[in-house]
Coordinates of C-alpha atoms and ligand atoms in Angstrom, one line a residue:
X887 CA 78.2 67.5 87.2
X888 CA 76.6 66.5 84.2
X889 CA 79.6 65.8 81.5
X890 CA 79.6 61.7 79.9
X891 CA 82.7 60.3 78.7
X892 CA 81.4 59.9 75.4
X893 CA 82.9 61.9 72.1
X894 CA 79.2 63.7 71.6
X895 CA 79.8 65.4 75.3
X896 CA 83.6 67.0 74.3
X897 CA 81.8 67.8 70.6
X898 CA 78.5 69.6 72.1
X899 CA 81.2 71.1 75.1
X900 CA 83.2 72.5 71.8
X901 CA 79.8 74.3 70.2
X902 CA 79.2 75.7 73.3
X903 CA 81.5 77.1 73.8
X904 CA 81.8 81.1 73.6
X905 CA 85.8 81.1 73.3
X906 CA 86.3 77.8 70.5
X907 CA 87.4 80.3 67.5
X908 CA 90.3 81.4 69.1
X909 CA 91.8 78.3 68.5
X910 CA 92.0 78.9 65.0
X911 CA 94.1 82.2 65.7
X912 CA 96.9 79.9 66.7
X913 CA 99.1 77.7 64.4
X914 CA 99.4 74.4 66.5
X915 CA 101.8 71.5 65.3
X916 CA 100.9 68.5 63.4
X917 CA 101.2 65.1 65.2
X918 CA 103.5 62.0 63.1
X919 CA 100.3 61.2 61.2
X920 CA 100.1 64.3 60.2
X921 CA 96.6 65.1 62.5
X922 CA 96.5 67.8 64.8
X923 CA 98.7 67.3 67.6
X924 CA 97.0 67.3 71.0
X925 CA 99.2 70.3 72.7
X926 CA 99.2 70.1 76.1
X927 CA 102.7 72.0 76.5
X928 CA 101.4 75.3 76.6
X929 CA 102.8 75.5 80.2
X930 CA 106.5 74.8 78.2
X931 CA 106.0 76.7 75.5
X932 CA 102.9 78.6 74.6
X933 CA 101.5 78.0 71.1
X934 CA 102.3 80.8 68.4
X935 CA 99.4 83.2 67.2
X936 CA 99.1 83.2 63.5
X937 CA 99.0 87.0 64.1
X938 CA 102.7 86.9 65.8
X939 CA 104.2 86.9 62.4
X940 CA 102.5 89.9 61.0
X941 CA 103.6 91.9 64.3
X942 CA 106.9 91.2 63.7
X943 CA 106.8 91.8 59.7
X944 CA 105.5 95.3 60.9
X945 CA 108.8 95.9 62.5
X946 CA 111.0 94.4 60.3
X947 CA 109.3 96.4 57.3
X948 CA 109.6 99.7 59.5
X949 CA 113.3 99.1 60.2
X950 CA 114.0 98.4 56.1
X951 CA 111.8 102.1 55.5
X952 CA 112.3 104.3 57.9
X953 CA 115.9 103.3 59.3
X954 CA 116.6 104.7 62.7
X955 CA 114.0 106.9 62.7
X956 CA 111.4 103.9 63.1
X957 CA 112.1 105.2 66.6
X958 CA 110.3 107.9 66.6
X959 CA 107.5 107.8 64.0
X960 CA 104.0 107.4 64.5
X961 CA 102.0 104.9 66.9
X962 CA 104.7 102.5 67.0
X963 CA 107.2 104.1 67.7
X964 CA 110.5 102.3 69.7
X965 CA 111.8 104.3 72.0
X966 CA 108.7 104.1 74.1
X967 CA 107.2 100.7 72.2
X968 CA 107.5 98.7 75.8
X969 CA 104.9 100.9 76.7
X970 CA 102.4 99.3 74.1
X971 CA 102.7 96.1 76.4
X972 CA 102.1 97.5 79.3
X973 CA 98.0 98.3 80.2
X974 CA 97.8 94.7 78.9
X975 CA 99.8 92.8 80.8
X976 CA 98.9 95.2 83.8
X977 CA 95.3 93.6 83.4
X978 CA 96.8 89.8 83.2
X979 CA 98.6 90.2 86.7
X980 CA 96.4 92.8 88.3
X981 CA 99.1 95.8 88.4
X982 CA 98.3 99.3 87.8
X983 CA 100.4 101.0 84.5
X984 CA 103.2 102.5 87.0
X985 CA 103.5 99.5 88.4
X986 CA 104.1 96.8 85.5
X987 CA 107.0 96.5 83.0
X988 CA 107.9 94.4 80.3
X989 CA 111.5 94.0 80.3
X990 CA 114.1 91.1 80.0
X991 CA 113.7 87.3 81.4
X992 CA 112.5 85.9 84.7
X993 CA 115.5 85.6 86.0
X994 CA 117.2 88.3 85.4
X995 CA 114.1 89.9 86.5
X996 CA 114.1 88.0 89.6
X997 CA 117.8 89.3 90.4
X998 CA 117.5 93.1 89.3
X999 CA 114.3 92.9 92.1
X1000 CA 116.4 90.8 94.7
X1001 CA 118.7 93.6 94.8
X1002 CA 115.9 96.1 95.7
X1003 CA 114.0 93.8 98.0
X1004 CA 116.4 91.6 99.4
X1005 CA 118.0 94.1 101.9
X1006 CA 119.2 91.9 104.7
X1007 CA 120.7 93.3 108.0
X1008 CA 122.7 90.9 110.3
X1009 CA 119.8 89.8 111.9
X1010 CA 116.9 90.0 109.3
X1011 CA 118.9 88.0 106.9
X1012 CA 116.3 84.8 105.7
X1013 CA 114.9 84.4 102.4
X1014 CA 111.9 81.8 102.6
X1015 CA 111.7 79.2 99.3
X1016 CA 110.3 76.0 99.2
X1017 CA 112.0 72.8 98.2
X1018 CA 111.5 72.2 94.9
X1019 CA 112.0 75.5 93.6
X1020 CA 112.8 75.5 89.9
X1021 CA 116.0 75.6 89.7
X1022 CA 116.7 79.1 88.3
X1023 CA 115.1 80.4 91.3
X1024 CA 116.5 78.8 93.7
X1025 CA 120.4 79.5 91.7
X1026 CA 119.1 82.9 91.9
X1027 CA 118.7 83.2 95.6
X1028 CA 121.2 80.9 96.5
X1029 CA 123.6 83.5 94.9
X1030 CA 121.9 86.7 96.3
X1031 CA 122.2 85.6 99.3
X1032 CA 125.9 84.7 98.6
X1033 CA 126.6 88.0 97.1
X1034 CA 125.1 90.0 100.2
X1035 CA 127.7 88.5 102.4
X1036 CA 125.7 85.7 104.1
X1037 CA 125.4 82.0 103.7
X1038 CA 123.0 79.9 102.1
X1039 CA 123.4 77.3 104.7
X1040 CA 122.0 79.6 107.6
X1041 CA 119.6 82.3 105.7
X1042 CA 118.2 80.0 103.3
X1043 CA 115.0 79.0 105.2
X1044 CA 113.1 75.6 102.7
X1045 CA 109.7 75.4 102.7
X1046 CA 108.4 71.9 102.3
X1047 CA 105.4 69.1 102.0
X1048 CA 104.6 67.2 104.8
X1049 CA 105.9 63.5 104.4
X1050 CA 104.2 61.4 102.5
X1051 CA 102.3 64.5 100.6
X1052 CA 103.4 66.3 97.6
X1053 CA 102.2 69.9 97.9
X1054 CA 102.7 72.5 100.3
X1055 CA 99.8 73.2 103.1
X1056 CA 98.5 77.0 103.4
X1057 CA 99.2 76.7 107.5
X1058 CA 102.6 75.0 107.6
X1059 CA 103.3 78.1 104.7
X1060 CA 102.0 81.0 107.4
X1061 CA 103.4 78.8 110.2
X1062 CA 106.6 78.9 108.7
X1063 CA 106.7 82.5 107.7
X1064 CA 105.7 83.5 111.8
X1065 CA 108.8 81.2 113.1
X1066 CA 111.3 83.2 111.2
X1067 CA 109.7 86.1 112.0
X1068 CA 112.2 89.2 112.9
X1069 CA 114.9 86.9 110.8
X1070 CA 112.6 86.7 107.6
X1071 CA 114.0 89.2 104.7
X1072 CA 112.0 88.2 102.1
X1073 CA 109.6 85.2 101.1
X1074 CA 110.1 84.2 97.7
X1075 CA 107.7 81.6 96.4
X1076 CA 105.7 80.6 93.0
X1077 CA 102.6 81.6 92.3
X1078 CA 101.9 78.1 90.8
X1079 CA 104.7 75.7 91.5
X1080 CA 105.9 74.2 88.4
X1081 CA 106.0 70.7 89.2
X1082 CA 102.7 69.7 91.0
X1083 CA 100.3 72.6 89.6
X1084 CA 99.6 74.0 92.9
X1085 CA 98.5 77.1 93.2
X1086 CA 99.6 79.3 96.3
X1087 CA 97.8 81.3 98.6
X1088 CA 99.3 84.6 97.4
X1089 CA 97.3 87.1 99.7
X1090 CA 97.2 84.8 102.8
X1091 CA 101.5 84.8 102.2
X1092 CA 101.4 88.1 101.5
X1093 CA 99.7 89.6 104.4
X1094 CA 101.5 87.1 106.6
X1095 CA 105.2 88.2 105.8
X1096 CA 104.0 91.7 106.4
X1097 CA 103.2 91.0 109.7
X1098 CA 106.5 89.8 110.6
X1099 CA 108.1 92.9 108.5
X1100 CA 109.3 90.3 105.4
X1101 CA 108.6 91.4 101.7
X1102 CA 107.4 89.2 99.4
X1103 CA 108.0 88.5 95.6
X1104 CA 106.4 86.1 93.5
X1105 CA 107.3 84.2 90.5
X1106 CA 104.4 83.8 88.3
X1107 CA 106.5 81.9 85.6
X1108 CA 103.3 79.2 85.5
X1109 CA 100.7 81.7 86.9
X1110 CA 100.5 84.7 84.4
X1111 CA 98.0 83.7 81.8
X1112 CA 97.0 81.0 83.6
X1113 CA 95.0 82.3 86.5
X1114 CA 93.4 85.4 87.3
X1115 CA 96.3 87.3 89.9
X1116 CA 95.2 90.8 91.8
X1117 CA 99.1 91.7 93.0
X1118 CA 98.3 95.1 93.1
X1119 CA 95.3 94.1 95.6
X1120 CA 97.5 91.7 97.6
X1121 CA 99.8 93.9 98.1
X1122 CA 102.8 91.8 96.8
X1123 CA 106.0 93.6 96.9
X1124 CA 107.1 92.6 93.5
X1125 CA 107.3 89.6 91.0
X1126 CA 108.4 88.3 88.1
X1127 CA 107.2 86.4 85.0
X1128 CA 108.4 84.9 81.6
X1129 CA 105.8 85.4 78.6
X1130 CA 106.7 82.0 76.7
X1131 CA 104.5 79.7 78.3
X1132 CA 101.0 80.9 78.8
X1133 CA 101.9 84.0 77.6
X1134 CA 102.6 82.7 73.8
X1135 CA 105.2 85.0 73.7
X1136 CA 107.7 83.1 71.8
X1137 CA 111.0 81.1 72.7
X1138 CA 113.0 82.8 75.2
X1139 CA 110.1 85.9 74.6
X1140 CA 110.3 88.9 76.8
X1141 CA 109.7 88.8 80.8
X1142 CA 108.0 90.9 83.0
X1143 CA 107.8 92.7 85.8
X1144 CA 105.4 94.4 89.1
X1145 CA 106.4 96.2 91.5
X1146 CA 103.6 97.9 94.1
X1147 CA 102.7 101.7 93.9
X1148 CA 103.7 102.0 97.4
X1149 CA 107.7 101.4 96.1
X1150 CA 107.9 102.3 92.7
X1151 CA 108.8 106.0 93.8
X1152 CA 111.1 105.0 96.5
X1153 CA 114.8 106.5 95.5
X1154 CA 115.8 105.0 98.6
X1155 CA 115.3 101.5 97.1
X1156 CA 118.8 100.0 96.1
X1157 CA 118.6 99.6 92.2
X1158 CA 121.0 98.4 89.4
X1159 CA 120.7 101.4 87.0
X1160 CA 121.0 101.6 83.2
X1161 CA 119.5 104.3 80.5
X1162 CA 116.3 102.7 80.1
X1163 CA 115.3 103.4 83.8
X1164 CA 115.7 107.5 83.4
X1165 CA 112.8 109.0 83.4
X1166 CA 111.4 108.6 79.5
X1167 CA 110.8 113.0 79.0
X1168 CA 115.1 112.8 80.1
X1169 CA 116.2 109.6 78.9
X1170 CA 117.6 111.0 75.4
X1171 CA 119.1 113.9 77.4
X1172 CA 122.2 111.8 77.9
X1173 CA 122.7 113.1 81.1
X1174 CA 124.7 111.3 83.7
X1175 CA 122.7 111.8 87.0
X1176 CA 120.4 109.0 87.1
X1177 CA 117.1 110.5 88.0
X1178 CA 114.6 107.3 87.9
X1179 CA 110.9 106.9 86.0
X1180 CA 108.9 107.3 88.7
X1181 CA 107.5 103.8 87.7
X1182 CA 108.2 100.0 87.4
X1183 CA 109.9 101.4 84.6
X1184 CA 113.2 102.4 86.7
X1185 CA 114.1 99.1 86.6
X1186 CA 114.5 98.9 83.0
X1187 CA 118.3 99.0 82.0
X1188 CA 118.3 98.1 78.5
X1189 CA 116.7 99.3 75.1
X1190 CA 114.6 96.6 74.6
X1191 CA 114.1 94.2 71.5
X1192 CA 111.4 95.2 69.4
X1193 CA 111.0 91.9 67.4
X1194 CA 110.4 90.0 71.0
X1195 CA 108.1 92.6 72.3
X1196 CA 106.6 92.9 68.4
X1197 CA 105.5 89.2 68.9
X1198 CA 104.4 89.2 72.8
X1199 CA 102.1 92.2 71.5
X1200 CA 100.1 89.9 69.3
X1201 CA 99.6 87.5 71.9
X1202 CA 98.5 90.1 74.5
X1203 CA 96.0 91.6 71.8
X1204 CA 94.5 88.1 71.9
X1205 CA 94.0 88.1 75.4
X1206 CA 92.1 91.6 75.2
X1207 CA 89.8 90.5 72.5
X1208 CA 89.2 86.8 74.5
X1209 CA 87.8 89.5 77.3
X1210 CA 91.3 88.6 79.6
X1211 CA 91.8 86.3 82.4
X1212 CA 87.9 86.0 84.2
X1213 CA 85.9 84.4 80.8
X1214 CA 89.1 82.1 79.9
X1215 CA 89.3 80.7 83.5
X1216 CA 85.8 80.3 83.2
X1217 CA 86.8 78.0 80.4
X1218 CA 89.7 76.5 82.4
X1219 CA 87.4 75.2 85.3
X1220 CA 85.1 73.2 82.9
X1221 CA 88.1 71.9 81.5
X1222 CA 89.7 71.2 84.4
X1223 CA 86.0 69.5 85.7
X1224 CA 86.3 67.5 82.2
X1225 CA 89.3 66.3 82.4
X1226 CA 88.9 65.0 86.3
X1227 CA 85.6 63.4 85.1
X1228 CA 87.4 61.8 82.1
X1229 CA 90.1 60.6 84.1
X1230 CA 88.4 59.1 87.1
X1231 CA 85.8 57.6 84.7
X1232 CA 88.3 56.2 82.2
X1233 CA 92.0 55.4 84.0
X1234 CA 90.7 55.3 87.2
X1235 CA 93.4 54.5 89.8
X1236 CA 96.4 53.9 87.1
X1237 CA 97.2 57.4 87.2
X1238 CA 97.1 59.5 89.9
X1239 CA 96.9 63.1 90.3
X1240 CA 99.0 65.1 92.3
X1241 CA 97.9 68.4 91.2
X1242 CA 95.7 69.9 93.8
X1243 CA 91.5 68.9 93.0
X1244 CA 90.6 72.6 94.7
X1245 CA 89.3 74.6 91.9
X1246 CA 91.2 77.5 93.7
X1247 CA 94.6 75.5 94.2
X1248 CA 95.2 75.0 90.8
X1249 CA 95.2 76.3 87.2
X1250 CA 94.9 74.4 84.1
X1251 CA 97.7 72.0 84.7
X1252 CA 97.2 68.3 85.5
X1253 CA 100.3 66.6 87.1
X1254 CA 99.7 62.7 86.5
X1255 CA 102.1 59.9 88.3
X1256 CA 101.5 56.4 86.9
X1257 CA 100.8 53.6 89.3
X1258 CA 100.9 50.7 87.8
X1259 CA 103.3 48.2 89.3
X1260 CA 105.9 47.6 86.5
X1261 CA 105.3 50.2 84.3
X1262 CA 107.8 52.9 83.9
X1263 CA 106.3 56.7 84.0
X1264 CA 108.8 57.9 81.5
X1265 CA 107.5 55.0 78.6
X1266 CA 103.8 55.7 79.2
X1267 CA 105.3 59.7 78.3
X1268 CA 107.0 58.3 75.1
X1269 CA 103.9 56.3 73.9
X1270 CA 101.8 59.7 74.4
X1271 CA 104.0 61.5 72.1
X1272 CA 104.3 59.1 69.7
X1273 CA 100.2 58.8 69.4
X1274 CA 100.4 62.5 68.8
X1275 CA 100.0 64.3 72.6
X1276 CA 102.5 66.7 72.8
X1277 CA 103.3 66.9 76.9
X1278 CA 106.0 66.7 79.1
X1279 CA 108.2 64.5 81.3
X1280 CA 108.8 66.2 84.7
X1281 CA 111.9 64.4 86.8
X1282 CA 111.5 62.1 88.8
X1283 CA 107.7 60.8 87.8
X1284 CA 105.5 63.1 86.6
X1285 CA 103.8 63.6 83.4
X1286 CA 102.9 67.6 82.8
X1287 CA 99.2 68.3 81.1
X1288 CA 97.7 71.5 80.3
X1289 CA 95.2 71.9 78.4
X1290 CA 94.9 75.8 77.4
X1291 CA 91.9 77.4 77.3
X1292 CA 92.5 80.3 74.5
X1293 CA 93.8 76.9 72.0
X1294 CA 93.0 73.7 73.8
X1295 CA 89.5 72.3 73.3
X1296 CA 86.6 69.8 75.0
X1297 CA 87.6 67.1 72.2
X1298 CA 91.9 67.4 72.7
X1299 CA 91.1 66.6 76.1
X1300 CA 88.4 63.5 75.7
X1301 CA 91.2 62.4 72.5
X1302 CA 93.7 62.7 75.1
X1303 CA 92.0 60.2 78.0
X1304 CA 91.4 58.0 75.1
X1305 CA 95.1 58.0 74.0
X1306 CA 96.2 57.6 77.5
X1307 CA 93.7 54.6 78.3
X1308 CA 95.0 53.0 75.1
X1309 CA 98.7 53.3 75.7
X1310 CA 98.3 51.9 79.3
X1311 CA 97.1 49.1 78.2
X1312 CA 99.7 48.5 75.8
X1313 CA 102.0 49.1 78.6
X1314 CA 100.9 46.4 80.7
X1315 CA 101.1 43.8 77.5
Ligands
PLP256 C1 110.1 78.7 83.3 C2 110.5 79.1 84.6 C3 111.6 80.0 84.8 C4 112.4 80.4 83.5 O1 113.3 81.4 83.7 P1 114.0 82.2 82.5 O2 114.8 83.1 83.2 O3 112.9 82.8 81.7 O4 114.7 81.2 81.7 C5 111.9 80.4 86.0 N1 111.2 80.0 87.1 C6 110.2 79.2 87.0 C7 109.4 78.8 88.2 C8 109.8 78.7 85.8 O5 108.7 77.9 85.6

């Protein structure tokens, strides 16, 4: 690799680099000083596109001129507006049209699937997570499980590191998935685990469970937008996403959903109905016999909010015109090489990465532990905020990076090393 730690290398990185204007099409916060904050939280919160607010001004201008019958008129239209949101996310997750919806949060996403995929019989009861689920997810099954009748405490099957390591091996994952076998309901895992950055083997998983008869559903909370996904290729049952972190879709912004061709027809599927999952030529019909889109869009129980889905659409336009996931992951691997460079060149052994080094176990997230005797993890995190790095503090030790390839650029990350080098030091004063 031929990067140098010096400020020339991020600067001649930046010129070259066929994606640095797209940074401008995002406002990003200013640090105490009042210089551009370094923001590295794009895994929290994505950064808003200056284009977001003119989205949204549409709709807001539509509702104050045409009233109610903004849901009907011309291209935008909001009875079918979800629509708009969907060929584009489709291409950030690898679905097919029938087979993505916008619609909701994660969680709720994650539940309303549960109930269709999570079908258990007294002896295929399990539901396979691993141990340090976020906790929505693990709430979420945890309470599925309940609600089904069974009890955590037998069909809750944890999948964990080995000791003394912090991420999850592919063969203990497929090793664990053939144990349970005929008892395995469903496996329910990330797609890149929140903490350590790791991603998962989603095919491997996927084709494993389906040997011993499991579904499978993924939570791509910290995967969509962040790595390139095929779920319609791997055959993944279902999953579920949020669009405010490397979406940019906006605080508490609208989830998402897949669900594969092979069961978006299925009326056998158990389903919590509502009028936004009729088929759309019916919906209006108002009848009362619930005769189901014959698409992802079934699960859909609400009308949705326009002003959400108004501002996720300017973010997913961005991603279009950036050329999607293949020419920004591009991006992400340099960076990702940079950073590591940086790091081992500049910190050396005070910091230690438990994020996965595999270009293909990880996305753009670095996970960083301090080790230096004395010196407390969650000071070193106060000291990189208050020099301008916006980041985040992960219980129990871990500081959360990400440098984001449609906003973040070569020179955030060499500032960043800098910074970090700099309030080390003053740590151990
Ligand atoms: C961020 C995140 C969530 C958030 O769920 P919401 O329902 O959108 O609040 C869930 N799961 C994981 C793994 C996450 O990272």
């Amino acid at each position: 690799m031929a990067f140098s730690i010096d400020a020339g290398t991020a600067a001649d990185l930046d010129a070259a680099d066929p994606l640095a204007a797209f940074r401008d099409e995002f406002h990003l916060p200013a640090a105490p000083d009042g210089s551009p904050q370094i923001y590295f939280v794009g895994n929290s919160l994505g950064a808003v596109p200056r284009a977001a607010a003119d989205y949204v001004h549409t709709e807001l201008e539509r509702w104050a001129r045409l009233g109610a019958a903004a849901h009907f008129e011309g291209e935008l239209a909001w009875l079918p507006y979800h629509e708009l949101l969907t060929d584009s996310l489709g291409r950030l997750v690898g679905g097919r049209s029938s087979e993505v919806v916008a619609m909701n949060s994660l969680t709720v996403n994650l539940h309303l699937l549960m109930v269709s995929f999570y079908d258990p019989t007294p002896v295929r009861h399990k539901v396979l997570i691993e141990d340090h689920a976020f906790p929505s997810d693990h709430f979420a099954v945890e309470s599925q499980i309940r609600q089904r009748g069974h009890d955590p405490a037998e069909s809750l099957v944890v999948a964990r590191p080995r000791s003394g390591y912090e991420t999850l091996r592919r063969d203990d994952l497929l090793a664990l998935i053939a144990e349970h076998g005929s008892e395995l309901a469903l496996v329910m895992l990330p797609g890149v685990q929140y903490y350590t950055g790791q991603v998962l083997p989603m095919a491997e998983i996927t084709a494993a469970a389906h040997d011993v008869g499991a579904r499978v559903g993924f939570d791509l909370a910290h995967a969509a937008g962040n790595i390139p996904l095929a779920l319609h290729d791997w055959n993944v049952d279902f999953a579920v996403w949020c669009s405010y972190k490397y979406l940019n879709g906006g605080p508490g912004g609208m989830g998402g959903a897949f669900v594969h061709e092979r069961h978006v027809g299925d009326r056998s599927l158990p389903k919590l109905a509502g009028w936004w999952g009729q088929r759309p030529d019916i919906r209006f019909e108002m009848g009362t016999v619930f005769d189901p889109a014959g698409t992802a869009e079934s699960w859909q129980l609400s009308n949705p909010p326009i002003l959400t889905m108004a501002a996720l659409r300017a973010s997913l336009d961005t991603f279009d015109r950036a050329g999607g996931m293949e020419p920004l992951r591009e991006k992400s691997q340099r960076q990702i090489e940079y950073f590591g460079l940086l790091l081992a060149e500049v910190i050396g052994d005070r910091v230690e990465t438990i994020t996965p080094a595999a270009l293909a176990e990880r996305g753009c997230q670095h996970s960083l532990r301090i080790r230096m005797p004395g010196v407390d993890g969650r000071a070193v995190h106060e000291g990189l905020e208050r020099a301008g790095v916006a980041c985040d503090w992960r219980y129990p030790d871990v500081i959360r990076v990400a440098p984001v390839p449609l906003y973040n650029s070569f020179t955030d990350i060499h500032r960043f090393v800098g910074i970090l080098d700099q309030v080390l030091d003053e740590a151990t004063r």
